[in-house]
Amino acid sequence: MPKLKSNSGAAKRFKQTASGRFKRRQGYKRHILTKKSAKRKLHLRHAVLVADADQRMVERLLPNA
């Protein structure tokens, strides 16, 4: 059986936690930042867990994670 390959785009975007969940960065922080409040930009800095509905998809993209 051939080796399982991780999706290289997903490998750069997701990191697995010790419990098996995946962390991801948040969007909406690349440009047009002047109209966004400081509080909103502050909250976008932090990583969040992948939603339960998307967990299985990320596991399939990263079989060796």
Coordinates of C-alpha atoms in Angstrom, one line a residue:
M1 CA 0.0 0.0 0.0
P2 CA 1.4 3.5 -0.8
K3 CA 2.3 6.0 1.7
L4 CA -0.4 8.4 2.9
K5 CA 0.4 12.0 2.0
S6 CA -0.7 15.0 4.0
N7 CA -2.2 17.9 2.1
S8 CA 0.6 20.4 2.2
G9 CA -1.7 23.5 2.3
A10 CA -3.6 22.1 5.3
A11 CA -0.3 21.2 7.0
K12 CA 0.7 24.8 7.0
R13 CA -2.6 26.0 8.4
F14 CA -3.5 23.5 11.1
K15 CA -1.6 22.2 14.2
Q16 CA -2.8 19.2 16.2
T17 CA -3.3 19.6 20.0
A18 CA -2.4 16.9 22.5
S19 CA -6.1 15.9 22.7
G20 CA -6.3 15.4 19.0
R21 CA -8.2 18.6 18.1
F22 CA -6.8 21.1 15.6
K23 CA -5.9 24.7 16.1
R24 CA -6.3 27.3 13.3
R25 CA -5.6 31.0 12.9
Q26 CA -8.5 33.4 12.3
G27 CA -9.2 35.3 9.1
Y28 CA -10.1 38.9 8.5
K29 CA -6.8 40.3 9.7
R30 CA -4.8 40.9 6.5
H31 CA -6.0 44.3 5.2
I32 CA -8.6 47.0 5.7
L33 CA -7.7 47.2 9.3
T34 CA -8.3 50.9 9.9
K35 CA -12.1 50.5 10.2
K36 CA -11.9 47.5 12.5
S37 CA -11.8 48.2 16.3
A38 CA -8.8 47.5 18.4
K39 CA -10.9 45.0 20.4
R40 CA -11.9 43.1 17.2
K41 CA -8.3 43.0 16.0
L42 CA -7.1 41.8 19.5
H43 CA -9.5 38.9 19.4
L44 CA -8.4 37.9 15.9
R45 CA -4.8 37.5 17.0
H46 CA -5.5 34.3 18.9
A47 CA -5.8 30.8 17.5
V48 CA -9.0 28.9 17.9
L49 CA -10.0 25.3 17.6
V50 CA -11.5 23.9 14.4
A51 CA -15.3 23.5 14.6
D52 CA -16.7 20.1 15.3
A53 CA -18.3 20.0 11.9
D54 CA -14.9 20.5 10.2
Q55 CA -12.9 18.2 12.5
R56 CA -13.3 15.1 10.3
M57 CA -12.4 16.9 7.1
V58 CA -9.1 18.2 8.6
E59 CA -8.3 14.7 10.0
R60 CA -8.6 13.4 6.4
L61 CA -6.4 16.1 5.0
L62 CA -3.7 15.4 7.6
P63 CA -3.5 11.6 8.1
N64 CA 0.0 11.7 9.6
A65 CA -0.6 14.6 12.0

